[in-house]
Coordinates of C-alpha atoms in Angstrom, one line a residue:
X1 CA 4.3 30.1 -22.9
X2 CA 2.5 29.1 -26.2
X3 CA -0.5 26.9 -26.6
X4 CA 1.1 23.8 -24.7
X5 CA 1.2 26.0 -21.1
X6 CA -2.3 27.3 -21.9
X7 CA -3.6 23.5 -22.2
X8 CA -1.6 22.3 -19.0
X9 CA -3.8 25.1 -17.1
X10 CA -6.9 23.8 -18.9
X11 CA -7.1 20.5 -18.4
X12 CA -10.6 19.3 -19.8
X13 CA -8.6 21.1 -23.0
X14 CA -6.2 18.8 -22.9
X15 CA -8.8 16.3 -22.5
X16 CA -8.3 14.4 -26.3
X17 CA -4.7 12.9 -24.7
X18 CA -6.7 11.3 -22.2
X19 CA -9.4 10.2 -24.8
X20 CA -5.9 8.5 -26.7
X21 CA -4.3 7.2 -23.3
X22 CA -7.5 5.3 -22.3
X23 CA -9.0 4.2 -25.7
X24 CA -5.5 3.0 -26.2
X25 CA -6.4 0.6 -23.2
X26 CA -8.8 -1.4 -25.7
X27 CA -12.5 -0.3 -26.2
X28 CA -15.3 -2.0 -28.0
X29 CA -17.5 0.2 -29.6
X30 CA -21.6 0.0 -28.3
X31 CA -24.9 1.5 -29.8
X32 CA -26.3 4.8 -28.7
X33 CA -29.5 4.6 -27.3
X34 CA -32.3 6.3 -26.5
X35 CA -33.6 9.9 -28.0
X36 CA -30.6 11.7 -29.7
X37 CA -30.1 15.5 -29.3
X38 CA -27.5 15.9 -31.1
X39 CA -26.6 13.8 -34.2
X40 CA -25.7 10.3 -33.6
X41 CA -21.8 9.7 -33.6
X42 CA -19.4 7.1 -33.2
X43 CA -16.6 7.2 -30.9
X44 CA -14.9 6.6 -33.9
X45 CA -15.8 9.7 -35.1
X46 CA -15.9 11.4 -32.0
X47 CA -12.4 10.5 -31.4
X48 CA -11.2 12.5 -35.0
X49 CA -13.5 15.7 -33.8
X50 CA -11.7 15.9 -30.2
X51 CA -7.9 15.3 -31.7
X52 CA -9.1 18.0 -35.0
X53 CA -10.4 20.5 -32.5
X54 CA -7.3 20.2 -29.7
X55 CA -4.6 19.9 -32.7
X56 CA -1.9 22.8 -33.6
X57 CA -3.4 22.7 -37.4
X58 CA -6.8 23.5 -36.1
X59 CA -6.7 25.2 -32.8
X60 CA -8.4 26.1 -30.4
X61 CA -11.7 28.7 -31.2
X62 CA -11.6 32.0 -29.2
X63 CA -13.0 30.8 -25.8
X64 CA -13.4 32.0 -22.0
X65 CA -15.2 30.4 -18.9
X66 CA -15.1 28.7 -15.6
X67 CA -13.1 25.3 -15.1
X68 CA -14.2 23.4 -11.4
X69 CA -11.8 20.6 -10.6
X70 CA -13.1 18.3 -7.5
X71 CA -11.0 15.3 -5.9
X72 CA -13.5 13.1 -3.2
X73 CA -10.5 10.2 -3.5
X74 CA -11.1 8.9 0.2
X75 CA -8.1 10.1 1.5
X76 CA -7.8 11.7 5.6
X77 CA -8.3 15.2 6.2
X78 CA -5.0 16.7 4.6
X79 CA -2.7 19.4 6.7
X80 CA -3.5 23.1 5.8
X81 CA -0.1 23.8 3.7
X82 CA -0.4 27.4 2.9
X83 CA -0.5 28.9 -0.5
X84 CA -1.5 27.2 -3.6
X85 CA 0.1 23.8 -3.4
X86 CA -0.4 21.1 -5.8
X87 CA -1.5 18.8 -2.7
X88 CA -4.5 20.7 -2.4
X89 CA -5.7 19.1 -5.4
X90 CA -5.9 16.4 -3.9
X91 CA -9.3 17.1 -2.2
X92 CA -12.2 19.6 -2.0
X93 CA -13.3 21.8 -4.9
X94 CA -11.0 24.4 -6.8
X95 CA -12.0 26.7 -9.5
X96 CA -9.9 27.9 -12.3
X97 CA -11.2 31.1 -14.4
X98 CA -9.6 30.9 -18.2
X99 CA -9.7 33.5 -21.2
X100 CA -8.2 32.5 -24.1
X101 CA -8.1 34.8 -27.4
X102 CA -5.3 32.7 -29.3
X103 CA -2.0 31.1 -28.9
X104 CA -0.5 34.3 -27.6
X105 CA -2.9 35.8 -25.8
X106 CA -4.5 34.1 -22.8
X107 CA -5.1 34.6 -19.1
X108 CA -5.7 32.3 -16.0
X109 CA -7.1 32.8 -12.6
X110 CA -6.3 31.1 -9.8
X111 CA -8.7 32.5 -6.8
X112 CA -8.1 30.9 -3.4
X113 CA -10.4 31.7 -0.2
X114 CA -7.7 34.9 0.1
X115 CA -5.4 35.6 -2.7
X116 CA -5.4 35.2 -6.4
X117 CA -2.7 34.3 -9.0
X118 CA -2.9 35.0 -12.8
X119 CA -0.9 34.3 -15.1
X120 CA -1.7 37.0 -18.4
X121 CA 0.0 36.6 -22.1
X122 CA -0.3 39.5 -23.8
X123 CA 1.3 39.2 -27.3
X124 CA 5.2 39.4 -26.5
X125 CA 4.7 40.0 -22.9
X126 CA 2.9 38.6 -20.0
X127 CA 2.5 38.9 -16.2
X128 CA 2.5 36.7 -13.2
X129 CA 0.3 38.1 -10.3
X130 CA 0.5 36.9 -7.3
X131 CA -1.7 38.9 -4.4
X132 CA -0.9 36.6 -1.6
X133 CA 2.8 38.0 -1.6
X134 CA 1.7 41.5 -3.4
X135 CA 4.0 40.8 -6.3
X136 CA 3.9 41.1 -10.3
X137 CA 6.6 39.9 -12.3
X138 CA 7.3 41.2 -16.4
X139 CA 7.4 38.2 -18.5
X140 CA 9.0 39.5 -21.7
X141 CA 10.7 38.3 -24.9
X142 CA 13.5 40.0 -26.1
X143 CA 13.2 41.5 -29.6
X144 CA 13.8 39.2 -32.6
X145 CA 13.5 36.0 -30.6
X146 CA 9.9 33.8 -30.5
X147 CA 9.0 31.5 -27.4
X148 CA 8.1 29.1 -30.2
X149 CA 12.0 28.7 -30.3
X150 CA 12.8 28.0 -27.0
X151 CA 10.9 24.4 -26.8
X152 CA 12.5 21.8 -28.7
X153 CA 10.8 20.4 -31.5
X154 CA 8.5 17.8 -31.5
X155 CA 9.0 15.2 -34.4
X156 CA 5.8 16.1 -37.0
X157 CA 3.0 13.6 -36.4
X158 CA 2.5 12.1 -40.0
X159 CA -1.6 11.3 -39.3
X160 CA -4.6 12.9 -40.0
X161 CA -7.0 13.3 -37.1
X162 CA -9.4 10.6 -38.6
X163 CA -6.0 8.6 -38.9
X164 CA -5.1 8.5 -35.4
X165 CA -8.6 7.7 -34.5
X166 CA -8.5 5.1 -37.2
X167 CA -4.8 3.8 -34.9
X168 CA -5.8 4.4 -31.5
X169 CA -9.0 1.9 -32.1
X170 CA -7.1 -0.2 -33.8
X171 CA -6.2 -1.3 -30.5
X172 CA -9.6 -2.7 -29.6
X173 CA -9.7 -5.2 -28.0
X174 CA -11.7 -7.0 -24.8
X175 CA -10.2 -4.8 -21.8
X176 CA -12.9 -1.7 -22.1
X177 CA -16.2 -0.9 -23.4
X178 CA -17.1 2.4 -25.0
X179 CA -20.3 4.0 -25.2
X180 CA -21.7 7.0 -26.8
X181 CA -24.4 9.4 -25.0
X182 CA -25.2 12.3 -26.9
X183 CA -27.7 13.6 -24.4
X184 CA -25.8 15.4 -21.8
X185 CA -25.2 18.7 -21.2
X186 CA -21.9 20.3 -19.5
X187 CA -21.8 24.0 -18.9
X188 CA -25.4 24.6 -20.3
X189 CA -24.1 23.0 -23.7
X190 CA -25.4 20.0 -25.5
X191 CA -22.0 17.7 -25.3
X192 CA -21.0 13.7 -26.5
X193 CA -19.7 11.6 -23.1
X194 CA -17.8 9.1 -24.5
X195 CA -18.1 6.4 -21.9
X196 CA -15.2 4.4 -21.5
X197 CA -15.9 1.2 -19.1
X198 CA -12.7 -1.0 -18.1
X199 CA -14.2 -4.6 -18.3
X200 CA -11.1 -6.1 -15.7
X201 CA -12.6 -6.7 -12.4
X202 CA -8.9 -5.9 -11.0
X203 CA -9.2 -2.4 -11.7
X204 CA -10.7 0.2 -9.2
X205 CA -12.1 2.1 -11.9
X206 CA -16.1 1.4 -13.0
X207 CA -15.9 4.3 -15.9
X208 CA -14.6 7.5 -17.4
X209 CA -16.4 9.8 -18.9
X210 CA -15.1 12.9 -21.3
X211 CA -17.9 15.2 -22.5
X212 CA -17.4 16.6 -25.7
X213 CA -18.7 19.8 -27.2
X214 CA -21.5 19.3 -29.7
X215 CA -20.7 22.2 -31.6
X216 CA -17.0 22.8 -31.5
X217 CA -15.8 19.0 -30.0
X218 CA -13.4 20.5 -27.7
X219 CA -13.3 18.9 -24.7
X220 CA -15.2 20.2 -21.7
X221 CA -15.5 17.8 -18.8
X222 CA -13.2 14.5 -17.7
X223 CA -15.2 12.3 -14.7
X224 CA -13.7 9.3 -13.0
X225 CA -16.3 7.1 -11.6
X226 CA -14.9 4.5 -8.9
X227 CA -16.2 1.1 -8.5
X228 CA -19.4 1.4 -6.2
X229 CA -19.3 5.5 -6.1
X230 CA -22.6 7.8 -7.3
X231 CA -20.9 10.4 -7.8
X232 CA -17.3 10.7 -9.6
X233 CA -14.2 10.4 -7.6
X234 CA -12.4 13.2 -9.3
X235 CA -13.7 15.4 -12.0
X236 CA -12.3 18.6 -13.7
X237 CA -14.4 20.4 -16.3
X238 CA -16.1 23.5 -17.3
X239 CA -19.3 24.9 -15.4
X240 CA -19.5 28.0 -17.5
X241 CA -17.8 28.4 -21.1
X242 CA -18.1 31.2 -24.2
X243 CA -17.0 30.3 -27.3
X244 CA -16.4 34.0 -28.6
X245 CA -13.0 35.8 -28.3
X246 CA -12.7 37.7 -24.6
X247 CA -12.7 41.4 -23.9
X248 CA -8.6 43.0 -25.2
X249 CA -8.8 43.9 -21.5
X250 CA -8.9 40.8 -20.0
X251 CA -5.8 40.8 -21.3
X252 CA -4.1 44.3 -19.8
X253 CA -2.7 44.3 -16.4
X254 CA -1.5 47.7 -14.2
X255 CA 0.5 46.0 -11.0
X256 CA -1.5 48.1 -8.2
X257 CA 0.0 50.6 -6.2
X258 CA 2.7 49.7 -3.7
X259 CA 3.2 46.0 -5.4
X260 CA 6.5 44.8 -5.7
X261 CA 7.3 44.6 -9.2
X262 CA 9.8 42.4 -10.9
X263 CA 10.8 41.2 -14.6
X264 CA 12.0 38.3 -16.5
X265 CA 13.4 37.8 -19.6
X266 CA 12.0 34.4 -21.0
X267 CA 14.4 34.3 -23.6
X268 CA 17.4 34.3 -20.8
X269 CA 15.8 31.5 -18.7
X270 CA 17.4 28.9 -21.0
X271 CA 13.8 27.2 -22.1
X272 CA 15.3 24.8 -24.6
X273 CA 18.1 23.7 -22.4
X274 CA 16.0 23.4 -19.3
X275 CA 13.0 21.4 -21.7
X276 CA 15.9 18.9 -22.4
X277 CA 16.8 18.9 -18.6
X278 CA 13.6 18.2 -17.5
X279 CA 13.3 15.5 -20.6
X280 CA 16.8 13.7 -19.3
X281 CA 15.1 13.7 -15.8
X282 CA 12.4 11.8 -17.0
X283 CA 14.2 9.4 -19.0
X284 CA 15.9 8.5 -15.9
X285 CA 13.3 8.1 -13.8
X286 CA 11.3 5.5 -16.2
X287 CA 14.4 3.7 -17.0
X288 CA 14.1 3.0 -13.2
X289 CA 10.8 1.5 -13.6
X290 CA 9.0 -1.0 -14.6
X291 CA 5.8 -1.8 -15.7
X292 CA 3.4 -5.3 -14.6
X293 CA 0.5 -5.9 -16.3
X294 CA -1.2 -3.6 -18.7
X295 CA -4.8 -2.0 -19.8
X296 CA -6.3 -0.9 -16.6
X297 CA -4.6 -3.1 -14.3
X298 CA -1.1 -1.7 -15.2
X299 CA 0.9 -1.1 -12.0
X300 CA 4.1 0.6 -11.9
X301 CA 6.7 -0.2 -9.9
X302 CA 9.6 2.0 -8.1
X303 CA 13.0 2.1 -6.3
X304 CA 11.6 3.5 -2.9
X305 CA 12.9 4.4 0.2
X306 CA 11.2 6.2 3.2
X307 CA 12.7 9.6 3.4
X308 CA 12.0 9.9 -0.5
X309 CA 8.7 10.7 1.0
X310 CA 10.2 13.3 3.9
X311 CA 12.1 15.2 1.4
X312 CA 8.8 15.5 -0.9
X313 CA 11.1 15.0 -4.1
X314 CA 11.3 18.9 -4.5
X315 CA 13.6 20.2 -6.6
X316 CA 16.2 22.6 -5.8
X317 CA 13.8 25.4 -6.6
X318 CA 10.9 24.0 -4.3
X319 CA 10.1 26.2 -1.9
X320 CA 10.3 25.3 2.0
X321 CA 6.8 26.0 2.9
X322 CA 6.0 22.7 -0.3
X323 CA 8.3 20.7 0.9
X324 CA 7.2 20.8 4.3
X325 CA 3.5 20.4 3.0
X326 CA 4.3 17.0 1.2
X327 CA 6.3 15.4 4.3
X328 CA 2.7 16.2 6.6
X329 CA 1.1 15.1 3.5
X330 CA 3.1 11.8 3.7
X331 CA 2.8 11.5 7.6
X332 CA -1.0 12.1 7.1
X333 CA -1.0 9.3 4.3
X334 CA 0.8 6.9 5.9
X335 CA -1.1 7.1 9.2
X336 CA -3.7 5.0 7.1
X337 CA -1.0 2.3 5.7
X338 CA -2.4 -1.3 6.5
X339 CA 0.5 -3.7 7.2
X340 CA 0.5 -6.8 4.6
X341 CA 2.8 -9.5 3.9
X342 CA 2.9 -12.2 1.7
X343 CA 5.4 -14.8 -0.4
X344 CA 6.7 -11.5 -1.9
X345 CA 7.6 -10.0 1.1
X346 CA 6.2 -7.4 3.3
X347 CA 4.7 -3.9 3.6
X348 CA 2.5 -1.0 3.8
X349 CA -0.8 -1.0 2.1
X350 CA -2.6 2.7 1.1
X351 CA -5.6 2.4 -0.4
X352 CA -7.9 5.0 -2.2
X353 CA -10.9 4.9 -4.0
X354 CA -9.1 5.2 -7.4
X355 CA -5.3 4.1 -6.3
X356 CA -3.9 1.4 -4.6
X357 CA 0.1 2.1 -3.0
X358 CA 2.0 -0.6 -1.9
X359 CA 5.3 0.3 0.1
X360 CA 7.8 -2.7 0.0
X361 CA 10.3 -3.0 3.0
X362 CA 12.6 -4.5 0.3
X363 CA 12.7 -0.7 -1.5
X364 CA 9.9 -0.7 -4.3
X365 CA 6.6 1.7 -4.4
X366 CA 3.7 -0.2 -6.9
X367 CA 1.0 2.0 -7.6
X368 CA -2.0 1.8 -9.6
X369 CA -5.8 1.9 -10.2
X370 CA -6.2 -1.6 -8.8
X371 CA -7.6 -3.6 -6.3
X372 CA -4.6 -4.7 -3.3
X373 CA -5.3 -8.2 -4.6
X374 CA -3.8 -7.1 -8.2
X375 CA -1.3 -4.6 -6.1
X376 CA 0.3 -7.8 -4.0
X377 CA 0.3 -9.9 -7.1
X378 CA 2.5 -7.8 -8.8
X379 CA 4.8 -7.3 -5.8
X380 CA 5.6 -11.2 -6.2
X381 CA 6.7 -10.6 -10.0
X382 CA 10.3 -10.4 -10.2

């Protein structure tokens, strides 16, 4: 509940890990061109603004706007699931409505064509609203306690923001091209779009593009461009943002009358022990994969087997209404699998216009932002 879940509802905030993921992928740095608006910057420099302005040391400024995240991925009409499921992310348009006044006081806004979830942080307290199901649930903290101890630690990073910048493009090399524009505008704001350009014709990707505050550098809009596409295949970013602390009341919430009200203690719901759960889950999961390739053609490759995709991989708290959702997700999905075969074996082929799935009857999933050429290659690498 501290700055961390605040940035995982923001994404374009959380936009400076991306900036290190795909930089790390091996830029080489170009000219600007044309009539600056704002100053002339390297990505460089760029780079040590966006990790300075997302950093604990630094945080965030007082802020508040509008975030739109769109997904044209080429995929079938998806089933109508119900409720706010993650699948629905996976096409149309989806808005997001963010305040946030500091670490420990924020609010989020999830409107839907019907109902409306927030989530509100209030100092020691918060509340979860859901309207759908006409319920608010208490989120306190027992005295004496801090959320900040219920995480574990993260080992201290010993780099300066220029430092990591200095490390991350140390890594340059011939996969990607960078470019700097300085002038766009995001929001009605003056921003840098770093231009990241994968330089691998095996990749399905033709560029990314993170927009960067002129003013404060935080991060305000992430667009994937696929090869061939106008437009960008999925894009998440502000269309309306303040930089000046919200309202207090944004931050005050009265469940309405007849609402069915409920409360949690977060200190009881074990969030250290559950953090390391979740962190042994994930350790076991990549120590059953494996990587081919790297850069932008990195595919990753998976034990599979068919009803993983029935079950939806929910976990014991997944509701039934998700689970159901994913396996007419994965009916609808696979209805558009392409048979293939080759010296490595045989399959099913799903293709997007930024991913590429392969299926193996022989039990492996390879996935990645590649072309089914590159995806079938690396099914014959043992």
């Amino acid at each position: 509940m501290r700055r961390g879940t605040f940035v995982r509802w923001g994404v374009p905030i959380a936009a400076a890990a991306v900036i290190g993921g795909a930089i790390g992928a091996g830029p080489v740095i170009a000219a600007v061109s044309g009539e600056p608006v704002l100053p002339e910057r390297s990505a460089q420099q760029l780079l040590a603004d966006a990790v300075a302005a997302t950093s604990d040391k630094g945080g965030l400024p007082p802020m508040s706007g509008t975030v739109q995240q769109t997904a044209s991925l080429g995929l079938p009409a998806l089933p109508q699931t119900g409720g706010e499921s993650p699948l629905s992310l996976l096409s149309g348009s989806h808005e997001i409505k963010v305040w946030y006044g500091g670490a420990d006081r924020f609010r989020v806004a999830m409107p839907s064509q019907l109902s409306e979830t927030n989530l509100i942080v209030n100092g020691d307290h918060g509340w979860y609203w859901q309207s759908a199901d006409n319920t608010a649930t208490k989120l306190t903290v027992k005295p004496g306690t801090s959320l900040e101890h219920q995480r574990p630690t993260p080992p201290p990073v010993q780099l300066t923001p220029a430092q990591a910048a200095q490390r991350l493009l140390a890594t340059a090399g011939k996969d990607t091209a960078v470019r700097v524009i300085n002038t766009a505008e995001v929001a009605g704001r003056p921003v840098y779009q770093l231009v990241l350009a994968p330089k691998d014709e095996g990749s399905l990707v033709q560029e990314v593009r993170l927009a960067l505050d002129g003013e404060t550098y935080v991060p305000l809009q992430v667009q994937v461009y696929a090869k061939g596409s106008a437009e960008p295949a999925f894009q998440v970013g502000f269309t309306q943002v303040t930089f000046t602390p919200p309202a207090p009341e944004n931050f005050d919430f009265t469940p309405p009358a007849g609402a069915k009200v409920e409360e949690k203690d977060l200190s009881e719901l074990g969030g250290a022990e559950q953090a390391e759960q979740h962190a042994e889950q994930a350790e076991k999961v990549a120590a059953r994969a494996r990587v081919v390739g790297d850069g932008w053609t990195t595919v990753a490759v998976l034990p599979f087997k068919p009803e993983d995709l029935k079950a939806g991989g929910g976990s014991p708290s997944t509701d039934g209404g998700s689970q159901a959702g994913v396996g007419a997700l994965a009916d609808t999905v696979l209805k558009t699998a392409t048979p293939v075969s080759g010296t490595w074996g045989s399959g099913r082929l799903i293709r997007t216009k930024l991913v590429t799935v392969l299926l193996t009857d022989d039990g492996r999933l390879l996935v990645g932002a590649v072309t089914p050429e590159e995806i079938t290659q690396a099914a014959g690498v043992k």
